[in-house]
């Protein structure tokens, strides 16, 4: 039995999408628990703001994850100075609301690159020898309730997130030989910039309907940060290939 599961001192974690919303909240919480963080985002100013809220041993890395082929060099070079990682959290993501008849395939491609292909590329780099530490390494990917259920005008985002479930389960098996655990958190709606951005696409009843979709009401970014922290921590050392719904009951209805 142990009481120190939430002590992250000595642990190094890479967080993509750390500039905003759930990524920012996760960075603040893990830093509070003592982790050394490598904060990754495409938005330099918001990333600097997150960095200013974290411990002095944290660092940042600007990468545009829509450039799938550019990730490897930038991250590998950075890890040479930052050191090996205990955990990877892929939170960077973009929404795309569009009915089928106006769906733009270039935008679909961008959504897939950031939400999904980057999860594969980051996991590939993390799982290379000497990039991860051998004591309970953990990858946490992020999907959505729309990895499980459909909604209108959401084909690209839903595709990008349901694919994360397949990636999680396949990598959990493949990387078990290295003792790397791979899990996923599937959030319901959280009050972040992403929600503000898509809310404009809906009618005025939207907020009311959104609340009804969540028996426990809308979530906070911290609710997701806590789920991610569990999957990074030694408390979940026998958990791999799991999709953890943190959705206020959305997918139970
Ligand atoms: N907010 C929600 O309701 C909700 C629900 C379910 C799942 N999610 C998922 O949670 C994750 C975080 O969402 P959020 O609500 O915090 O969003 P957010 O918009 O607040 O933050 C997303 C971050 O990703 C970064 N990003 C976007 N494109 C990038 C790129 N090309 N390269 C690098 N970084 C990039 C942004 O700069 C931003 O800092 C996403 O994967 C999202 O799909 C969110």
XYZ file of C-alpha atoms and ligand atoms in Angstrom:
297
model
C 0.000 0.000 0.000
C 1.263 3.504 -0.853
C 0.134 7.038 -0.010
C 2.475 8.944 -2.327
C 0.776 8.325 -5.702
C 0.267 12.029 -6.360
C 3.895 12.939 -5.763
C 5.205 13.636 -9.289
C 8.572 15.035 -8.226
C 11.261 13.369 -10.327
C 8.738 12.656 -13.118
C 9.064 14.292 -16.539
C 5.928 14.692 -18.634
C 5.392 16.033 -22.178
C 2.023 17.769 -22.685
C 0.883 18.775 -26.168
C -1.779 21.486 -26.409
C -0.470 22.958 -23.159
C -1.240 26.544 -24.213
C -4.952 26.453 -23.499
C -7.944 24.765 -21.886
C -7.446 21.205 -20.675
C -3.726 21.214 -21.544
C -3.129 24.351 -19.501
C -5.111 22.966 -16.537
C -3.242 19.651 -16.733
C 0.103 21.466 -16.812
C -0.801 23.559 -13.777
C -1.961 20.520 -11.803
C 1.022 18.288 -12.670
C 3.411 21.152 -11.925
C 1.658 21.647 -8.562
C 2.287 17.924 -7.914
C 6.007 18.456 -8.606
C 6.409 17.240 -12.203
C 9.005 18.577 -14.615
C 7.047 19.452 -17.777
C 7.850 19.881 -21.443
C 4.984 22.069 -22.702
C 4.253 21.804 -26.437
C 1.934 23.971 -28.535
C 1.780 25.883 -31.815
C 0.808 29.106 -30.013
C 3.919 30.660 -28.469
C 2.266 33.435 -26.451
C -0.280 31.174 -24.748
C 2.416 28.577 -24.111
C 4.566 31.218 -22.382
C 1.606 32.100 -20.198
C 1.214 28.439 -19.157
C 4.962 28.208 -18.537
C 4.769 31.217 -16.222
C 2.275 29.285 -14.055
C 4.548 26.216 -13.745
C 7.657 25.288 -11.752
C 11.048 26.678 -12.811
C 12.236 23.289 -14.119
C 9.578 23.268 -16.882
C 10.340 24.113 -20.513
C 8.456 24.834 -23.719
C 8.580 23.635 -27.300
C 6.806 25.320 -30.210
C 5.689 22.786 -32.826
C 2.929 22.899 -35.414
C 1.595 19.349 -35.148
C -0.198 19.669 -38.496
C 3.271 19.282 -40.047
C 3.478 15.533 -39.352
C 6.959 15.158 -40.840
C 8.436 18.075 -38.860
C 7.646 16.677 -35.404
C 10.421 14.092 -35.139
C 13.464 16.365 -35.550
C 12.159 19.161 -33.322
C 11.104 16.866 -30.477
C 14.091 14.519 -30.644
C 16.500 17.463 -30.509
C 14.667 19.008 -27.575
C 14.664 15.738 -25.603
C 18.469 15.570 -25.882
C 18.666 18.526 -23.492
C 15.386 18.025 -21.582
C 16.048 14.347 -20.796
C 13.992 11.157 -20.942
C 10.252 11.205 -20.227
C 7.993 9.341 -17.802
C 4.817 10.359 -19.543
C 3.259 11.775 -22.700
C -0.144 13.475 -22.879
C -1.488 14.395 -26.333
C -4.085 17.110 -25.807
C -3.582 19.333 -28.849
C -6.663 19.196 -30.994
C -9.029 21.173 -33.191
C -12.771 20.810 -33.846
C -14.436 20.936 -37.260
C -18.178 21.418 -37.516
C -19.415 20.992 -41.090
C -22.280 19.143 -42.753
C -21.249 16.500 -45.269
C -22.263 18.588 -48.287
C -19.765 21.367 -47.443
C -17.055 19.182 -45.907
C -13.630 20.427 -47.033
C -11.155 17.563 -47.439
C -8.127 19.756 -46.775
C -9.618 20.695 -43.408
C -10.442 17.032 -42.721
C -6.790 16.260 -43.413
C -5.657 18.981 -40.962
C -8.013 17.715 -38.231
C -6.685 14.194 -38.679
C -3.060 15.328 -38.634
C -3.376 17.288 -35.381
C -5.881 15.155 -33.466
C -4.802 11.693 -34.602
C -1.589 11.366 -36.642
C 0.288 13.492 -34.088
C -0.798 10.994 -31.396
C 0.928 8.246 -33.385
C 4.047 10.290 -34.154
C 4.472 11.510 -30.555
C 3.972 7.950 -29.239
C 6.525 6.672 -31.766
C 9.165 9.122 -30.532
C 8.292 8.570 -26.847
C 8.630 4.779 -27.168
C 12.134 4.859 -28.652
C 14.871 3.535 -26.369
C 16.337 6.224 -24.084
C 13.431 8.625 -24.819
C 11.334 7.146 -21.976
C 12.272 6.085 -18.455
C 11.795 2.405 -17.643
C 9.857 2.901 -14.364
C 6.103 2.860 -15.272
C 6.134 4.916 -18.510
C 2.659 6.074 -19.522
C 1.033 7.536 -22.642
C -2.337 9.273 -22.294
C -4.285 10.150 -25.453
C -7.463 12.259 -25.607
C -10.603 11.390 -27.502
C -14.114 12.698 -26.840
C -17.648 11.497 -26.248
C -17.727 11.731 -30.061
C -15.314 8.818 -30.176
C -18.316 6.755 -28.966
C -21.437 8.455 -30.318
C -22.327 10.465 -33.402
C -23.676 13.972 -33.876
C -24.703 15.945 -36.921
C -22.043 17.825 -38.949
C -19.260 16.231 -36.951
C -17.875 13.526 -39.233
C -14.238 14.695 -39.322
C -13.844 15.328 -35.589
C -15.691 12.095 -34.681
C -13.465 10.137 -37.091
C -10.339 11.695 -35.587
C -11.444 10.806 -32.043
C -12.842 7.283 -32.611
C -9.514 6.496 -34.311
C -7.806 7.424 -31.023
C -9.652 4.516 -29.379
C -8.212 2.061 -31.907
C -4.745 3.564 -31.544
C -4.943 3.330 -27.739
C -5.875 -0.338 -27.709
C -3.411 -1.377 -30.434
C -0.488 0.529 -28.914
C -1.351 -0.829 -25.450
C -0.728 -4.326 -26.792
C 2.282 -3.455 -28.934
C 4.103 -1.395 -26.296
C 3.355 -3.768 -23.394
C 6.620 -5.564 -24.217
C 8.379 -2.310 -23.178
C 6.038 -1.942 -20.156
C 4.739 1.319 -21.641
C 1.064 1.771 -20.721
C -1.260 3.461 -23.217
C -4.647 4.808 -22.137
C -7.157 7.412 -23.244
C -9.456 9.940 -21.582
C -12.763 10.626 -23.364
C -14.117 13.983 -22.123
C -17.628 15.358 -22.327
C -18.048 19.084 -23.021
C -15.647 21.276 -21.070
C -15.762 25.059 -20.839
C -12.650 25.942 -22.890
C -11.768 28.023 -25.962
C -12.617 25.007 -28.134
C -16.188 25.014 -26.846
C -16.428 28.799 -27.324
C -15.240 28.362 -30.922
C -17.813 25.720 -31.856
C -20.691 27.251 -29.838
C -20.987 29.978 -32.498
C -22.036 27.298 -35.020
C -25.205 26.464 -33.078
C -28.575 28.087 -32.328
C -29.503 29.915 -29.118
C -30.992 26.788 -27.471
C -27.573 25.183 -27.721
C -26.404 25.890 -24.157
C -29.584 24.464 -22.690
C -29.368 21.303 -24.810
C -25.674 20.964 -23.972
C -26.481 20.924 -20.274
C -29.181 18.293 -20.793
C -26.630 16.036 -22.500
C -24.640 15.943 -19.244
C -26.554 14.550 -16.224
C -23.924 16.125 -13.935
C -23.794 19.404 -15.921
C -20.873 20.727 -17.972
C -17.355 19.829 -16.863
C -14.309 21.868 -15.866
C -10.844 21.452 -17.381
C -9.641 20.283 -13.956
C -12.009 17.282 -14.101
C -10.101 16.019 -17.140
C -6.707 16.898 -15.629
C -7.511 14.637 -12.656
C -8.382 11.695 -14.955
C -5.166 12.208 -16.928
C -3.154 12.387 -13.709
C -4.568 9.053 -12.520
C -3.523 7.395 -15.801
C -0.012 8.900 -15.569
C 0.446 7.934 -11.937
C 1.677 4.693 -10.395
C -1.864 4.222 -9.035
C -2.841 2.963 -12.510
C 0.281 0.819 -13.013
C -1.843 -2.226 -14.039
C -4.156 -0.228 -16.340
C -3.538 -0.205 -20.087
C -5.725 -0.013 -23.208
C -8.505 1.720 -21.241
C -10.797 4.467 -22.508
C -11.720 6.447 -19.370
C -14.962 8.399 -19.861
C -14.924 11.657 -17.894
C -18.151 13.103 -19.236
C -20.651 13.877 -16.464
C -22.735 10.896 -17.599
C -23.054 11.974 -21.288
C -22.441 8.488 -22.726
C -24.482 6.686 -20.054
C -27.804 7.959 -21.445
N -13.385 21.239 -24.635
C -14.146 20.202 -24.832
O -15.372 20.264 -24.656
C -13.547 18.878 -25.248
C -14.370 17.759 -25.235
C -13.848 16.527 -25.629
C -12.539 16.438 -26.034
N -11.761 17.534 -26.050
C -10.391 17.383 -26.523
O -9.496 17.834 -25.526
C -8.327 18.376 -26.139
C -8.060 19.775 -25.583
O -9.188 20.580 -25.892
P -9.416 22.034 -25.248
O -10.869 22.165 -25.055
O -8.480 22.239 -24.128
O -9.040 22.928 -26.518
P -8.299 24.359 -26.597
O -8.687 24.900 -27.929
O -8.577 25.184 -25.408
O -6.760 23.925 -26.592
C -6.195 23.203 -27.657
C -4.721 23.521 -27.757
O -4.197 22.793 -28.874
C -3.290 23.660 -29.546
N -3.154 23.318 -30.951
C -4.091 23.444 -31.918
N -3.551 23.151 -33.110
C -2.250 22.816 -32.888
C -1.186 22.438 -33.740
N -1.314 22.397 -35.088
N 0.018 22.142 -33.181
C 0.185 22.228 -31.839
N -0.786 22.613 -30.987
C -1.988 22.909 -31.511
C -3.926 25.048 -29.415
O -2.999 26.090 -29.668
C -4.459 25.013 -27.997
O -3.496 25.509 -27.080
C -8.570 18.332 -27.645
O -7.944 17.220 -28.201
C -10.074 18.204 -27.742
O -10.474 17.557 -28.936
C -12.225 18.755 -25.667
